[in-house]
Coordinates of C-alpha atoms in Angstrom, one line a residue:
Chain A
M1 CA 8.0 3.4 24.9
I2 CA 4.5 2.3 23.8
E3 CA 1.7 1.6 26.2
V4 CA -1.5 0.1 25.0
S5 CA -4.3 -0.3 27.5
G6 CA -7.7 -1.8 27.1
L7 CA -7.6 -1.3 23.3
T8 CA -10.8 -2.3 21.6
K9 CA -11.8 -2.1 18.0
A10 CA -15.2 -3.0 16.7
Y11 CA -16.7 -2.7 13.3
G12 CA -20.4 -2.6 13.9
P13 CA -21.3 -5.7 15.9
T14 CA -18.0 -7.5 15.1
T15 CA -15.3 -7.0 17.8
V16 CA -11.9 -7.4 16.2
L17 CA -9.8 -6.4 19.1
D18 CA -11.0 -7.1 22.6
G19 CA -9.2 -5.3 25.4
I20 CA -5.6 -5.5 24.3
D21 CA -3.0 -4.5 27.0
F22 CA 0.7 -4.5 26.5
S23 CA 3.7 -2.2 26.7
V24 CA 7.0 -2.1 25.0
G25 CA 9.9 -0.6 26.8
D26 CA 12.5 1.8 25.3
A27 CA 14.9 0.2 22.9
Q28 CA 13.1 -3.1 23.0
I29 CA 11.8 -5.2 20.1
A30 CA 8.4 -6.7 20.8
A31 CA 6.6 -9.1 18.5
I32 CA 2.9 -9.7 18.1
V33 CA 2.2 -13.1 16.6
G34 CA -0.9 -14.9 15.7
P35 CA -2.8 -16.7 13.0
S36 CA -4.3 -14.7 10.1
G37 CA -7.6 -13.2 11.1
A38 CA -6.5 -12.9 14.7
G39 CA -6.6 -9.1 14.5
K40 CA -2.9 -8.4 13.8
S41 CA -3.4 -5.9 10.9
T42 CA -6.2 -4.1 12.8
L43 CA -3.9 -3.8 15.8
A44 CA -1.2 -2.4 13.6
R45 CA -3.6 0.1 12.0
C46 CA -4.8 1.2 15.4
I47 CA -1.2 1.7 16.7
N48 CA -0.2 3.9 13.8
L49 CA -3.6 5.6 14.2
L50 CA -4.8 4.8 10.7
E51 CA -7.9 3.5 12.5
R52 CA -9.4 5.1 15.6
P53 CA -9.8 2.5 18.3
T54 CA -13.4 2.0 19.6
G55 CA -12.0 2.1 23.2
G56 CA -8.9 2.1 25.2
T57 CA -5.7 4.1 25.0
I58 CA -2.4 4.1 23.1
S59 CA 0.4 6.2 24.3
V60 CA 3.8 6.8 22.9
N61 CA 6.4 8.3 25.3
G62 CA 3.7 9.2 27.7
Q63 CA 1.6 11.1 25.1
E64 CA -1.9 9.7 24.8
L65 CA -2.8 9.6 21.1
T66 CA -6.4 8.3 20.7
S67 CA -8.0 11.5 21.9
L68 CA -6.0 13.9 19.7
S69 CA -7.6 16.2 17.1
R70 CA -7.0 15.5 13.4
R71 CA -4.2 18.1 13.2
D72 CA -2.4 16.9 16.4
L73 CA -2.8 13.3 15.3
R74 CA -0.9 14.1 12.1
A75 CA 2.0 15.5 14.2
A76 CA 1.8 12.5 16.6
R77 CA 2.0 10.0 13.7
R78 CA 5.4 11.4 12.9
Q79 CA 6.7 9.9 16.1
I80 CA 5.7 6.5 14.8
G81 CA 7.5 5.1 11.7
T82 CA 5.7 2.4 9.8
V83 CA 7.2 -0.3 7.6
F84 CA 4.4 -1.7 5.5
Q85 CA 3.9 -5.2 4.1
S86 CA 5.4 -5.4 0.6
A87 CA 7.0 -2.0 1.1
S88 CA 4.2 0.0 -0.5
L89 CA 6.5 2.3 -2.5
L90 CA 5.2 4.8 -5.0
R91 CA 6.0 3.2 -8.4
R92 CA 6.5 6.5 -10.2
L93 CA 9.1 7.8 -7.7
T94 CA 12.7 6.8 -7.3
A95 CA 14.0 5.2 -4.1
A96 CA 15.3 8.5 -2.9
Q97 CA 12.0 10.3 -3.7
N98 CA 10.1 7.7 -1.8
V99 CA 12.3 8.1 1.2
A100 CA 11.9 11.9 1.0
L101 CA 8.1 11.8 1.1
P102 CA 7.7 12.3 4.9
L103 CA 10.4 15.0 4.8
R104 CA 8.4 16.9 2.1
Y105 CA 5.3 16.7 4.3
V106 CA 7.0 18.4 7.2
G107 CA 8.4 21.0 4.7
L108 CA 12.1 20.3 5.2
A109 CA 14.4 22.4 2.9
E110 CA 15.5 20.7 -0.3
D111 CA 19.2 20.5 0.6
E112 CA 18.4 19.1 4.1
Q113 CA 16.1 16.6 2.5
R114 CA 18.9 15.5 0.2
D115 CA 21.3 15.0 3.1
R116 CA 18.8 13.2 5.2
V117 CA 17.8 10.8 2.3
R118 CA 21.5 10.1 1.8
D119 CA 22.0 9.1 5.4
L120 CA 18.9 7.0 5.4
L121 CA 19.7 5.1 2.2
D122 CA 23.3 4.7 3.5
R123 CA 21.9 3.1 6.7
V124 CA 19.9 0.5 4.7
G125 CA 22.8 0.0 2.3
L126 CA 21.1 1.3 -0.8
L127 CA 23.0 4.5 -1.5
D128 CA 23.9 3.2 -5.0
R129 CA 20.2 2.5 -5.8
A130 CA 19.0 6.0 -4.9
N131 CA 17.8 6.8 -8.4
H132 CA 16.3 3.4 -9.2
Y133 CA 12.6 3.0 -9.5
P134 CA 10.8 0.4 -7.3
A135 CA 10.4 -1.9 -10.4
Q136 CA 14.2 -2.0 -10.7
L137 CA 14.7 -3.2 -7.2
S138 CA 14.4 -6.6 -5.6
G139 CA 11.8 -7.4 -3.0
G140 CA 14.3 -7.1 -0.2
Q141 CA 15.7 -3.8 -1.5
R142 CA 12.2 -2.4 -1.8
Q143 CA 11.5 -3.4 1.8
R144 CA 14.7 -1.6 2.9
V145 CA 13.7 1.5 1.0
G146 CA 10.3 1.2 2.9
L147 CA 12.3 0.9 6.2
A148 CA 14.4 4.0 5.3
R149 CA 11.2 5.9 4.6
G150 CA 9.7 4.7 8.0
L151 CA 12.8 6.2 9.7
A152 CA 12.8 9.5 7.8
L153 CA 11.4 11.6 10.6
C154 CA 13.5 9.9 13.4
P155 CA 10.6 8.2 15.0
S156 CA 11.0 6.9 18.5
V157 CA 8.7 4.0 17.7
L158 CA 8.9 1.8 14.6
L159 CA 6.0 -0.4 13.6
S160 CA 6.9 -3.2 11.3
D161 CA 3.7 -4.7 9.8
E162 CA 4.6 -8.1 8.2
A163 CA 7.6 -6.3 6.8
T164 CA 9.4 -9.6 6.1
S165 CA 6.6 -11.7 4.8
G166 CA 7.2 -12.9 1.3
L167 CA 10.9 -12.1 1.4
D168 CA 13.6 -14.8 0.9
P169 CA 15.8 -15.8 3.9
D170 CA 18.7 -13.5 3.0
A171 CA 16.5 -10.4 2.5
T172 CA 14.7 -11.3 5.7
R173 CA 18.0 -11.5 7.6
S174 CA 19.1 -8.1 6.3
I175 CA 15.9 -6.5 7.4
L176 CA 16.1 -8.1 10.8
R177 CA 19.7 -7.1 11.2
L178 CA 18.7 -3.5 10.5
L179 CA 15.9 -3.6 13.1
M180 CA 18.4 -4.9 15.7
E181 CA 20.9 -2.1 14.8
L182 CA 18.1 0.5 15.2
R183 CA 17.3 -0.9 18.6
D184 CA 20.9 -1.0 19.7
D185 CA 22.3 2.1 18.0
L186 CA 19.4 4.5 18.0
G187 CA 17.3 3.1 20.9
V188 CA 14.3 2.8 18.7
T189 CA 11.3 1.0 20.2
I190 CA 10.1 -1.5 17.7
L191 CA 6.9 -3.4 17.4
V192 CA 7.0 -6.3 14.9
I193 CA 3.8 -7.8 13.7
T194 CA 4.4 -11.1 12.1
H195 CA 3.3 -14.6 11.5
E196 CA 6.9 -15.9 11.1
M197 CA 8.2 -17.5 14.3
D198 CA 11.8 -17.4 13.0
V199 CA 11.5 -13.6 13.0
V200 CA 10.4 -13.6 16.6
R201 CA 13.2 -15.9 17.7
T202 CA 15.8 -13.8 15.8
V203 CA 15.0 -10.3 16.9
A204 CA 12.3 -10.1 19.6
D205 CA 12.9 -9.4 23.2
A206 CA 9.3 -10.0 24.1
V207 CA 6.5 -11.7 22.4
A208 CA 2.7 -11.7 22.6
H209 CA 0.3 -14.1 21.0
L210 CA -2.8 -12.6 19.6
D211 CA -5.8 -14.8 19.0
H212 CA -9.4 -13.9 18.3
G213 CA -8.6 -10.3 19.3
R214 CA -7.1 -11.1 22.7
I215 CA -3.6 -11.5 23.9
V216 CA -3.6 -15.1 25.1
E217 CA 0.0 -15.4 26.1
H218 CA 2.9 -13.1 26.4
G219 CA 6.3 -12.7 28.0
A220 CA 10.0 -12.3 27.4
V221 CA 11.0 -14.6 24.5
G222 CA 13.6 -16.4 26.7
D223 CA 10.9 -17.2 29.3
V224 CA 8.3 -18.2 26.8
V225 CA 10.4 -20.8 25.1
R226 CA 11.1 -22.5 28.4
R227 CA 7.4 -22.9 29.3
S228 CA 6.5 -26.5 29.1
D229 CA 2.7 -26.2 28.6
S230 CA 2.6 -23.4 26.1
A231 CA 1.3 -23.4 22.6
L232 CA 3.4 -20.3 21.8
S233 CA 6.5 -22.1 23.1
Q234 CA 5.8 -25.0 20.8
A235 CA 5.3 -22.7 17.9
L236 CA 8.5 -20.8 18.6
L237 CA 10.6 -24.0 18.9
P238 CA 9.0 -26.7 16.9
L239 CA 10.6 -30.1 16.9
P240 CA 10.8 -32.3 13.9
P241 CA 9.0 -35.6 14.4
A242 CA 11.2 -38.3 15.9
P243 CA 11.7 -41.6 14.1
A244 CA 10.1 -44.6 15.8
E245 CA 12.4 -46.5 18.1
G246 CA 11.9 -50.1 19.1
V247 CA 14.0 -50.9 22.2
R248 CA 14.3 -47.4 23.4
R249 CA 11.8 -45.2 25.2
T250 CA 11.3 -41.8 23.6
W251 CA 11.7 -38.7 25.9
R252 CA 11.1 -35.1 25.1
L253 CA 13.6 -32.6 26.6
R254 CA 13.3 -28.9 27.1
Y255 CA 16.0 -26.5 28.5
S256 CA 14.4 -25.0 31.6
A257 CA 17.4 -23.1 32.9
P258 CA 18.8 -20.1 31.0
T259 CA 22.2 -21.7 30.7
V260 CA 22.7 -25.4 30.3
D261 CA 26.2 -27.0 30.5
P262 CA 27.0 -27.8 26.8
T263 CA 28.4 -31.2 27.9
W264 CA 25.2 -32.3 29.5
L265 CA 24.8 -35.2 27.1
A266 CA 27.9 -36.9 28.2
Q267 CA 27.3 -36.2 31.9
V268 CA 23.7 -37.6 31.7
S269 CA 25.0 -40.7 30.0
R270 CA 27.5 -41.2 32.7
A271 CA 25.0 -40.6 35.5
L272 CA 22.5 -43.1 34.1
H273 CA 25.2 -45.6 33.0
S274 CA 23.3 -45.7 29.7
D275 CA 23.8 -44.1 26.2
V276 CA 21.5 -41.3 25.2
A277 CA 20.3 -41.4 21.5
V278 CA 19.6 -38.0 20.1
L279 CA 16.7 -38.4 17.7
A280 CA 15.9 -34.8 17.0
A281 CA 17.2 -31.5 18.4
L282 CA 16.9 -27.8 18.1
V283 CA 19.3 -25.8 20.3
E284 CA 20.1 -22.2 19.8
E285 CA 21.2 -19.0 21.5
H286 CA 18.7 -16.3 22.3
G287 CA 20.6 -13.3 23.4
T288 CA 22.8 -14.7 26.3
D289 CA 20.3 -17.5 26.9
Q290 CA 20.3 -20.9 25.4
V291 CA 17.1 -22.5 24.4
G292 CA 16.6 -26.1 23.4
R293 CA 14.2 -28.7 22.6
L294 CA 15.2 -32.3 21.9
T295 CA 13.8 -35.8 21.4
V296 CA 16.0 -38.5 22.8
G297 CA 15.8 -42.3 23.1
L298 CA 16.7 -43.9 26.4
D299 CA 16.9 -47.5 27.5
A300 CA 13.3 -48.5 28.3
S301 CA 14.3 -50.3 31.5
L302 CA 15.5 -47.1 33.2
D303 CA 13.5 -45.7 36.1
E304 CA 11.4 -42.7 34.9
R305 CA 11.9 -40.7 38.1
Q306 CA 15.6 -41.2 38.1
V307 CA 15.9 -40.1 34.5
A308 CA 13.8 -37.0 35.1
A309 CA 15.9 -36.1 38.2
T310 CA 19.2 -36.6 36.3
F311 CA 18.1 -34.2 33.5
A312 CA 16.6 -31.8 36.0
A313 CA 20.1 -31.6 37.6
Q314 CA 21.4 -30.2 34.3
G315 CA 18.5 -27.7 34.0
I316 CA 16.6 -29.8 31.5
L317 CA 12.9 -30.7 31.8
A318 CA 12.4 -34.3 30.6
S319 CA 9.1 -36.0 30.0
P320 CA 8.5 -39.5 28.6
V321 CA 6.5 -39.6 25.4
V322 CA 3.1 -41.2 25.8
A323 CA 1.8 -42.1 22.3
G324 CA -1.6 -40.3 22.5
V325 CA -0.4 -37.3 24.4
D326 CA 2.4 -36.7 21.9
E327 CA 0.0 -36.4 19.0
L328 CA -2.2 -34.0 21.0
E329 CA 0.8 -31.9 21.7
R330 CA 1.7 -31.7 18.1
A331 CA -1.8 -30.8 17.2
I332 CA -1.7 -27.8 19.5
A333 CA 1.6 -26.6 17.9
Chain B
M1 CA -22.2 20.3 -64.2
T2 CA -19.4 17.8 -63.5
A3 CA -17.8 20.2 -61.0
L4 CA -21.2 20.6 -59.2
V5 CA -21.6 16.9 -58.7
L6 CA -17.9 16.3 -57.6
G7 CA -17.8 19.4 -55.5
T8 CA -15.2 22.0 -54.7
P9 CA -12.1 21.5 -56.9
W10 CA -9.3 19.8 -55.0
S11 CA -7.1 22.8 -55.4
E12 CA -9.6 24.9 -53.5
V13 CA -10.5 22.5 -50.8
H14 CA -8.0 23.9 -48.4
T15 CA -9.6 27.3 -48.4
L16 CA -12.6 25.8 -46.6
L17 CA -10.8 23.0 -44.8
L18 CA -8.1 25.0 -43.0
P19 CA -10.4 27.6 -41.3
A20 CA -12.7 24.7 -40.3
L21 CA -9.8 22.8 -38.8
W22 CA -8.7 25.9 -36.9
Q23 CA -12.3 26.4 -35.6
T24 CA -12.4 22.8 -34.4
L25 CA -9.1 23.0 -32.7
L26 CA -10.1 26.3 -31.1
M27 CA -13.3 24.8 -29.7
V28 CA -11.6 21.7 -28.4
V29 CA -8.8 23.7 -26.7
I30 CA -11.2 26.0 -25.0
V31 CA -13.5 23.2 -23.9
M32 CA -10.6 21.0 -22.7
S33 CA -9.2 23.7 -20.5
I34 CA -12.6 24.1 -18.9
V35 CA -12.9 20.3 -18.7
V36 CA -9.6 19.8 -17.0
S37 CA -9.9 22.7 -14.5
L38 CA -13.4 21.6 -13.4
G39 CA -13.4 17.8 -14.1
L40 CA -10.1 17.1 -12.3
P41 CA -11.2 18.5 -8.9
L42 CA -14.7 17.0 -9.4
G43 CA -13.2 13.5 -10.0
L44 CA -10.9 13.9 -7.0
L45 CA -13.8 14.9 -4.9
I46 CA -15.9 12.0 -6.1
F47 CA -13.2 9.5 -5.2
N48 CA -12.1 11.0 -1.9
T49 CA -15.7 11.2 -0.6
S50 CA -16.2 7.5 -1.4
P51 CA -15.6 4.9 1.3
R52 CA -12.0 4.3 0.0
G53 CA -11.2 8.0 -0.1
L54 CA -9.4 10.4 2.2
A55 CA -12.6 12.1 3.5
P56 CA -15.4 9.6 3.2
S57 CA -18.8 11.2 3.1
P58 CA -21.7 9.2 1.7
R59 CA -24.0 12.1 1.3
V60 CA -21.5 14.4 -0.5
N61 CA -20.4 11.5 -2.6
A62 CA -24.0 10.6 -3.7
S63 CA -24.9 14.2 -4.6
I64 CA -21.7 14.9 -6.7
S65 CA -22.0 11.5 -8.3
W66 CA -25.6 12.3 -9.2
I67 CA -24.6 15.6 -10.8
A68 CA -21.8 14.0 -12.8
N69 CA -24.3 11.3 -14.0
L70 CA -26.7 14.0 -15.2
G71 CA -24.2 15.4 -17.6
R72 CA -23.6 11.9 -19.0
S73 CA -27.1 10.6 -19.2
L74 CA -28.2 12.4 -22.4
P75 CA -27.0 11.8 -25.9
F76 CA -24.9 14.9 -26.8
L77 CA -27.4 16.2 -29.4
V78 CA -30.2 16.0 -26.9
L79 CA -28.2 17.6 -24.2
M80 CA -27.2 20.5 -26.5
A81 CA -30.9 21.2 -27.2
A82 CA -32.0 20.6 -23.6
I83 CA -29.7 23.2 -22.1
I84 CA -30.3 26.0 -24.7
P85 CA -31.8 28.3 -22.0
F86 CA -28.7 27.8 -19.8
T87 CA -26.4 28.4 -22.8
R88 CA -28.2 31.6 -23.6
L89 CA -27.9 32.7 -20.0
V90 CA -24.2 32.1 -19.9
V91 CA -22.9 33.3 -23.3
G92 CA -25.9 35.3 -24.6
T93 CA -26.3 33.3 -27.8
T94 CA -27.4 29.9 -29.0
I95 CA -25.5 29.6 -32.2
G96 CA -21.8 29.6 -33.1
I97 CA -18.7 28.5 -31.4
R98 CA -19.4 30.3 -28.2
A99 CA -22.8 28.5 -27.9
A100 CA -21.2 25.1 -28.6
I101 CA -18.6 25.5 -25.8
I102 CA -21.3 25.4 -23.1
P103 CA -22.9 22.0 -23.8
M104 CA -19.5 20.6 -24.8
S105 CA -18.1 21.6 -21.4
V106 CA -21.1 20.3 -19.5
A107 CA -20.8 16.9 -21.2
G108 CA -17.0 16.9 -21.1
V109 CA -16.6 17.8 -17.4
A110 CA -19.0 15.1 -16.4
F111 CA -17.2 12.5 -18.6
F112 CA -13.7 13.6 -17.4
A113 CA -14.7 13.6 -13.7
R114 CA -15.6 9.9 -14.1
L115 CA -12.4 9.1 -15.9
V116 CA -10.4 10.9 -13.2
E117 CA -12.2 9.0 -10.5
N118 CA -11.4 5.7 -12.3
A119 CA -7.8 6.6 -12.7
I120 CA -7.4 7.6 -9.0
R121 CA -9.2 4.4 -7.9
D122 CA -6.3 2.4 -9.4
V123 CA -3.9 3.9 -6.8
P124 CA -3.5 1.1 -4.2
D125 CA -5.1 1.8 -0.8
E126 CA -1.8 1.0 1.0
L127 CA -0.2 4.1 -0.6
L128 CA -2.9 6.3 1.0
D129 CA -2.0 4.6 4.3
V130 CA 1.7 5.4 3.6
G131 CA 0.8 9.0 3.1
Q132 CA -1.2 9.2 6.3
A133 CA 1.3 7.2 8.4
S134 CA 4.0 9.6 7.0
G135 CA 2.1 12.5 8.5
G136 CA 0.8 13.9 5.2
S137 CA -2.3 16.2 5.2
R138 CA -5.2 15.2 2.8
W139 CA -4.1 17.9 0.4
Q140 CA -0.5 16.7 0.5
I141 CA -1.6 13.1 -0.1
I142 CA -3.7 14.1 -3.1
R143 CA -0.8 16.0 -4.7
S144 CA 2.1 13.8 -3.8
I145 CA 0.5 10.4 -4.1
Q146 CA -2.9 10.3 -5.9
L147 CA -2.0 12.6 -8.7
V148 CA 1.6 11.3 -9.1
E149 CA 0.7 7.6 -9.1
A150 CA -2.4 8.1 -11.3
L151 CA -0.6 10.3 -13.8
P152 CA -0.4 7.6 -16.6
G153 CA -4.1 6.9 -16.1
L154 CA -4.9 10.6 -16.1
V155 CA -3.1 11.1 -19.4
A156 CA -5.0 8.2 -20.9
A157 CA -8.2 9.8 -19.6
L158 CA -7.2 13.1 -21.1
T159 CA -6.6 11.4 -24.5
L160 CA -10.0 9.7 -24.4
N161 CA -11.7 12.9 -23.5
L162 CA -9.9 14.9 -26.2
V163 CA -11.1 12.4 -28.8
A164 CA -14.6 12.6 -27.4
M165 CA -14.5 16.4 -27.6
I166 CA -13.5 16.3 -31.3
E167 CA -16.5 14.1 -31.9
Y168 CA -18.8 16.5 -29.9
S169 CA -17.4 19.5 -31.8
A170 CA -18.5 17.8 -35.0
I171 CA -22.0 17.3 -33.6
A172 CA -22.0 20.9 -32.4
G173 CA -21.6 21.8 -36.1
A174 CA -25.3 21.2 -36.3
I175 CA -26.0 24.4 -34.4
G176 CA -23.7 26.3 -36.6
A177 CA -20.6 26.0 -34.4
G178 CA -18.3 25.9 -37.4
G179 CA -15.5 23.5 -37.6
L180 CA -15.0 20.3 -39.5
G181 CA -18.3 18.8 -38.5
Y182 CA -20.2 21.9 -39.8
L183 CA -18.3 21.7 -43.1
A184 CA -18.9 18.1 -43.6
V185 CA -22.7 18.4 -42.9
N186 CA -23.3 21.6 -44.8
Y187 CA -21.1 21.1 -47.9
G188 CA -20.4 17.4 -47.9
Y189 CA -23.9 16.1 -46.9
Q190 CA -26.4 18.8 -47.9
Q191 CA -24.6 19.9 -51.1
F192 CA -23.3 16.5 -52.1
D193 CA -19.8 17.9 -52.2
N194 CA -17.8 14.7 -52.1
H195 CA -14.4 16.3 -52.1
I196 CA -15.2 18.3 -49.0
M197 CA -16.8 15.2 -47.4
V198 CA -13.8 13.0 -48.1
S199 CA -11.4 15.7 -46.9
C200 CA -13.2 16.2 -43.7
I201 CA -13.3 12.5 -43.0
V202 CA -9.6 12.0 -43.7
L203 CA -8.7 15.0 -41.6
L204 CA -10.8 13.9 -38.6
I205 CA -9.3 10.4 -38.8
V206 CA -5.8 11.7 -38.9
L207 CA -6.5 14.1 -36.0
V208 CA -7.9 11.3 -33.8
Q209 CA -5.1 8.9 -34.7
V210 CA -2.4 11.5 -34.0
I211 CA -4.0 12.3 -30.6
Q212 CA -4.4 8.7 -29.6
F213 CA -0.9 7.7 -30.8
S214 CA 0.7 10.6 -28.9
G215 CA -1.4 9.9 -25.8
D216 CA -0.4 6.2 -25.8
R217 CA 3.3 7.1 -26.2
L218 CA 3.1 9.6 -23.3
V219 CA 1.4 7.0 -21.1
R220 CA 4.1 4.5 -21.8
A221 CA 6.8 7.0 -21.1
L222 CA 5.3 7.8 -17.7
V223 CA 5.0 4.2 -16.5
H224 CA 8.1 3.0 -14.5

């Protein structure tokens, strides 16, 4: 459980974080997204206490961390595992030695270190690479070693700071699968800091949008994607541009109910006595919820209110595309 | 007459050369042990009190840095003369090997401290973050991250410093420190003994080449 309250960080006159409030419940994955320069890295450094916040509090499992002495802070940091961007492994140590680093710091006995390192490398699927140096590992493997190191001291909170940026889709998937396993098997609370919306859609339970040092939007991912007027929602489920249609009127659809009857397309067609042309679509599962965004073409002579009502009956929010407004919407996304 | 012009017969060169080589090596080994034991901590202190270090402290950094610069600002010959009172205070004499060790150590420590600082500076900042986020103390991070990751750079620094100390030992020959430098100046230069001169030059070249070659090999072996 992480609770951040009123977190402020300023470097001289420049305020980088301006009163951040959020909390992540036990065994939850929360994502912080935002453009570069929004303050994401500073937030990460404040949460793992590499930087002292200027104001506000951070508590992990009820323990307030910002007011601790240097010595207590070191102990407190051990409750927070960090996976760094680009792994940050020591080049002159093997994978196993890298993972053992935090264990050496707490003075664990040699044989216990060996056992623990074995377990950790096994968890990330790299037991056969234990004696490889970072230069002999792929980017994804290095990142998994970094993850194993972050988990070495059984932290209750894991901070993943752009851990998947720069990885190929397969490597990203394997890291994300591991994060979900940690949440589900070990009940680890995970804070993912990322600029990749795919990552958020795949693993996050909750998401917060950081911009100019403030959280401008937040909520459960399932709720956020159904918001009609939200920039974060657009970013999470972007829609490819629809081809121009002559005789048809273009409509944008968005699933507004958590579950939508999968046969809605046929049902709507029957209700309207008119065919629905699907021009672009993105429909996927998020946990038990379905989320979707579509662009469809409908006969231009249909009554707008009737169309909207028909879709609403299926749990779908429909709005006709007005040329200028559509461009504006895309610009926001 | 011919013998006088050409110098010591080749068959007898080794009787002068070998003791001189031994003296040079002795001087360099003693100086290097002082240089490493003082220069390494000093270099670590300079880096770690800098803004990127583990315990930033502008004032401490500025003062140590200033001291390290002092030792490097004078040409060695001038430094040697300038600190004669200090040398006499420490070892009680101003000539011979014992007297040469003091100015050589002063110059060597200052030089090595800078080389160490440079080598540590090449360790990426993120690795220090890793150390801190993993719950390491500053001392643990210095030992397990800075010294480990910078080891190839430190060996390169040691090689460079070793070669510089051989050069300084030759200059120290001027104050009667013995060694190859003394031999080359006194016999080779002042008595026009070409055999001795050539032998000293060849031996110094070989010595430096061997040190540099071994140092480079070691650095390569340490990089993964």
